[in-house]
mmCIF file of C-alpha atoms in Angstrom:
data_model
loop_
_atom_site.group_PDB
_atom_site.id
_atom_site.type_symbol
_atom_site.label_atom_id
_atom_site.label_comp_id
_atom_site.label_asym_id
_atom_site.label_seq_id
_atom_site.Cartn_x
_atom_site.Cartn_y
_atom_site.Cartn_z
ATOM 1 C CA SER A 535 -0.306 32.456 -57.991
ATOM 2 C CA LYS A 536 1.197 31.088 -54.780
ATOM 3 C CA LEU A 537 -0.229 27.672 -55.559
ATOM 4 C CA LEU A 538 1.363 27.693 -59.014
ATOM 5 C CA GLY A 539 4.673 28.799 -57.490
ATOM 6 C CA ILE A 540 4.611 25.879 -55.061
ATOM 7 C CA LEU A 541 3.596 23.491 -57.851
ATOM 8 C CA PHE A 542 6.494 24.593 -60.057
ATOM 9 C CA PHE A 543 8.798 24.390 -57.032
ATOM 10 C CA ALA A 544 7.785 20.740 -56.594
ATOM 11 C CA PHE A 545 8.503 20.087 -60.284
ATOM 12 C CA ASN A 546 11.863 21.828 -59.843
ATOM 13 C CA ILE A 547 12.779 19.519 -56.975
ATOM 14 C CA PHE A 548 11.966 16.508 -59.149
ATOM 15 C CA LEU A 549 14.004 17.882 -62.069
ATOM 16 C CA VAL A 550 16.996 18.796 -59.904
ATOM 17 C CA TYR A 551 17.087 15.266 -58.512
ATOM 18 C CA ASN A 552 16.868 13.661 -61.962
ATOM 19 C CA ILE A 553 19.454 15.973 -63.515
ATOM 20 C CA SER A 554 21.925 15.431 -60.694
ATOM 21 C CA ALA A 555 21.359 11.662 -60.845
ATOM 22 C CA TYR A 556 22.065 11.808 -64.585
ATOM 23 C CA VAL A 557 25.223 13.882 -64.135
ATOM 24 C CA PHE A 558 26.608 11.431 -61.567
ATOM 25 C CA ARG A 559 25.285 8.311 -63.316
ATOM 26 C CA LYS A 560 28.725 6.665 -63.630
ATOM 27 C CA ARG A 561 29.583 7.016 -59.946
ATOM 28 C CA ASN A 562 28.818 4.565 -57.162
ATOM 29 C CA TYR A 563 27.432 7.324 -54.959
ATOM 30 C CA ARG A 564 24.983 8.626 -57.553
ATOM 31 C CA GLN A 565 21.811 8.541 -55.470
ATOM 32 C CA ILE A 566 23.394 9.976 -52.350
ATOM 33 C CA THR A 567 24.922 12.849 -54.316
ATOM 34 C CA ALA A 568 21.641 13.532 -56.104
ATOM 35 C CA LEU A 569 19.823 13.546 -52.778
ATOM 36 C CA ILE A 570 22.332 15.972 -51.216
ATOM 37 C CA ILE A 571 22.066 18.328 -54.207
ATOM 38 C CA THR A 572 18.276 18.170 -54.112
ATOM 39 C CA LEU A 573 18.147 18.841 -50.374
ATOM 40 C CA THR A 574 20.533 21.775 -50.780
ATOM 41 C CA PHE A 575 18.259 23.198 -53.466
ATOM 42 C CA THR A 576 15.140 22.566 -51.403
ATOM 43 C CA VAL A 577 16.303 24.183 -48.162
ATOM 44 C CA ASN A 578 17.836 27.224 -49.862
ATOM 45 C CA SER A 579 16.037 30.158 -48.309
ATOM 46 C CA SER A 580 15.899 32.295 -51.454
ATOM 47 C CA VAL A 581 14.446 29.483 -53.573
ATOM 48 C CA THR A 582 11.758 28.664 -51.028
ATOM 49 C CA TYR A 583 10.962 32.356 -50.536
ATOM 50 C CA PHE A 584 10.468 32.891 -54.265
ATOM 51 C CA ALA A 585 8.397 29.701 -54.513
ATOM 52 C CA THR A 586 5.802 31.098 -52.143
ATOM 53 C CA GLY A 587 6.183 34.719 -53.216
ATOM 54 C CA GLY A 588 3.787 34.358 -56.113
ATOM 55 C CA LEU A 589 6.247 35.648 -58.683
ATOM 56 C CA GLU A 590 7.562 34.053 -61.859
ATOM 57 C CA HIS A 591 10.815 32.726 -60.378
ATOM 58 C CA SER A 592 9.630 29.140 -59.946
ATOM 59 C CA LEU A 593 8.291 29.088 -63.498
ATOM 60 C CA PHE A 594 11.559 30.542 -64.803
ATOM 61 C CA ILE A 595 13.655 27.927 -62.998
ATOM 62 C CA PHE A 596 11.313 25.175 -64.194
ATOM 63 C CA LEU A 597 11.525 26.248 -67.833
ATOM 64 C CA LEU A 598 15.300 26.615 -67.554
ATOM 65 C CA LEU A 599 15.672 23.095 -66.154
ATOM 66 C CA VAL A 600 13.309 21.575 -68.726
ATOM 67 C CA SER A 601 15.027 23.274 -71.658
ATOM 68 C CA SER A 602 18.459 22.231 -70.383
ATOM 69 C CA CYS A 603 17.267 18.634 -70.017
ATOM 70 C CA LEU A 604 15.830 18.626 -73.512
ATOM 71 C CA LEU A 605 18.964 20.125 -75.013
ATOM 72 C CA PHE A 606 21.761 18.309 -73.188
ATOM 73 C CA ILE A 607 20.286 15.045 -71.910
ATOM 74 C CA VAL A 608 17.529 14.106 -74.383
ATOM 75 C CA LYS A 609 19.274 15.891 -77.317
ATOM 76 C CA LYS A 610 16.093 17.384 -78.763
ATOM 77 C CA PRO A 611 17.131 20.911 -79.797
ATOM 78 C CA VAL A 612 13.850 21.773 -81.499
ATOM 79 C CA TYR A 613 11.764 21.146 -78.396
ATOM 80 C CA ALA A 614 14.411 22.721 -76.185
ATOM 81 C CA ASN A 615 14.331 25.910 -78.215
ATOM 82 C CA LEU A 616 10.543 26.019 -77.964
ATOM 83 C CA VAL A 617 10.865 25.898 -74.187
ATOM 84 C CA PHE A 618 13.677 28.459 -74.355
ATOM 85 C CA PHE A 619 11.305 30.749 -76.231
ATOM 86 C CA LEU A 620 8.792 30.434 -73.385
ATOM 87 C CA LEU A 621 11.675 31.125 -71.003
ATOM 88 C CA ILE A 622 12.493 34.348 -72.845
ATOM 89 C CA LEU A 623 8.850 35.390 -72.705
ATOM 90 C CA THR A 624 8.847 34.774 -68.949
ATOM 91 C CA ARG A 625 11.895 36.923 -68.211
ATOM 92 C CA ASN A 626 14.364 38.683 -70.466
ATOM 93 C CA GLU A 627 17.345 36.960 -68.849
ATOM 94 C CA GLY A 628 16.222 33.821 -70.634
ATOM 95 C CA LEU A 629 17.805 35.171 -73.811
ATOM 96 C CA LEU A 630 21.236 34.918 -72.199
ATOM 97 C CA PHE A 631 20.639 31.304 -71.195
ATOM 98 C CA PHE A 632 19.266 30.553 -74.647
ATOM 99 C CA VAL A 633 22.318 31.877 -76.476
ATOM 100 C CA LEU A 634 24.845 30.283 -74.125
ATOM 101 C CA ALA A 635 23.122 26.892 -74.094
ATOM 102 C CA ASN A 636 22.912 26.743 -77.881
ATOM 103 C CA ILE A 637 26.589 27.704 -78.240
ATOM 104 C CA ILE A 638 27.575 24.996 -75.744
ATOM 105 C CA PHE A 639 25.337 22.502 -77.537
ATOM 106 C CA TYR A 640 26.913 23.376 -80.896
ATOM 107 C CA PHE A 641 30.420 22.735 -79.572
ATOM 108 C CA GLU A 642 29.276 19.582 -77.806
ATOM 109 C CA VAL A 643 27.924 18.227 -81.085
ATOM 110 C CA LYS A 644 31.156 19.156 -82.850
ATOM 111 C CA LYS A 645 33.163 17.421 -80.115
ATOM 112 C CA GLU A 646 31.175 14.227 -80.668
ATOM 113 C CA LYS A 647 32.209 14.400 -84.345
ATOM 114 C CA ARG A 648 28.599 14.563 -85.458
ATOM 115 C CA ALA A 649 27.353 17.007 -87.969
ATOM 116 C CA VAL A 650 24.884 19.562 -86.699
ATOM 117 C CA LYS A 651 22.754 18.740 -89.718
ATOM 118 C CA ASP A 652 22.135 15.273 -88.232
ATOM 119 C CA TYR A 653 19.580 16.913 -85.986
ATOM 120 C CA ARG A 654 16.310 17.264 -87.832
ATOM 121 C CA GLY A 655 14.614 20.562 -87.998
ATOM 122 C CA ARG A 656 17.630 22.848 -88.077
ATOM 123 C CA GLU A 657 15.540 25.300 -90.063
ATOM 124 C CA ILE A 658 13.063 25.297 -87.191
ATOM 125 C CA ILE A 659 15.941 25.991 -84.791
ATOM 126 C CA ALA A 660 16.998 28.957 -86.923
ATOM 127 C CA GLY A 661 13.402 30.166 -86.883
ATOM 128 C CA HIS A 662 13.345 30.044 -83.095
ATOM 129 C CA TRP A 663 16.564 32.033 -82.994
ATOM 130 C CA TRP A 664 14.847 34.792 -84.964
ATOM 131 C CA LEU A 665 11.676 34.605 -82.885
ATOM 132 C CA SER A 666 13.733 34.977 -79.744
ATOM 133 C CA PHE A 667 15.571 38.000 -81.051
ATOM 134 C CA LEU A 668 12.277 39.577 -82.116
ATOM 135 C CA LYS A 669 11.460 39.630 -78.410
ATOM 136 C CA LEU A 670 14.110 42.327 -78.120
ATOM 137 C CA LEU A 671 12.151 44.542 -80.480
ATOM 138 C CA GLN A 672 9.283 45.066 -78.081
ATOM 139 C CA PRO A 673 8.558 48.738 -77.375
ATOM 140 C CA ALA A 674 9.495 48.332 -73.720
ATOM 141 C CA HIS A 675 13.123 47.982 -74.702
ATOM 142 C CA PHE A 676 13.220 51.257 -76.596
ATOM 143 C CA LEU A 677 10.957 53.553 -74.610
ATOM 144 C CA PRO A 678 11.714 54.823 -71.107
ATOM 145 C CA PRO A 679 9.815 53.108 -68.267
ATOM 146 C CA ARG A 680 8.013 56.295 -67.293
ATOM 147 C CA PHE A 681 6.312 56.270 -70.724
ATOM 148 C CA PHE A 682 4.347 53.173 -69.684
ATOM 149 C CA TRP A 683 3.645 54.319 -66.131
ATOM 150 C CA GLN A 684 1.966 57.533 -67.200
ATOM 151 C CA PHE A 685 -1.008 55.565 -68.564
ATOM 152 C CA LEU A 686 -1.726 53.796 -65.284
#
């Protein structure tokens, strides 16, 4: 699990660099800014600790970065919502990111004066919304934690 954490951490470094280079693409200092942001992310003690801790934090950050790239940069909401669904399965906080990112994407599309229906597969997007909210119906959300611990 430590090896996977370090592997996802390496992917996260690559994604942070590419996202920051995309955000500052119209500036003359794009590569320097992207490098500074990436180095700040890389030397952050909590990020490096969780990368080698063997937990799901590196995977969660990776899925969050990939889904944000797919939604805001590549403009593929169907694939982004699939990755968001994996994000929600990884940790429950992913639901918050999922809802906020899709609301921001909706207003971004409206700002561009494009119809949301221009994006193919809006029925699939609605299906992923329902799948994500079904995650909330797991028994762990309704039963006290000690109910599960008594069987161990």
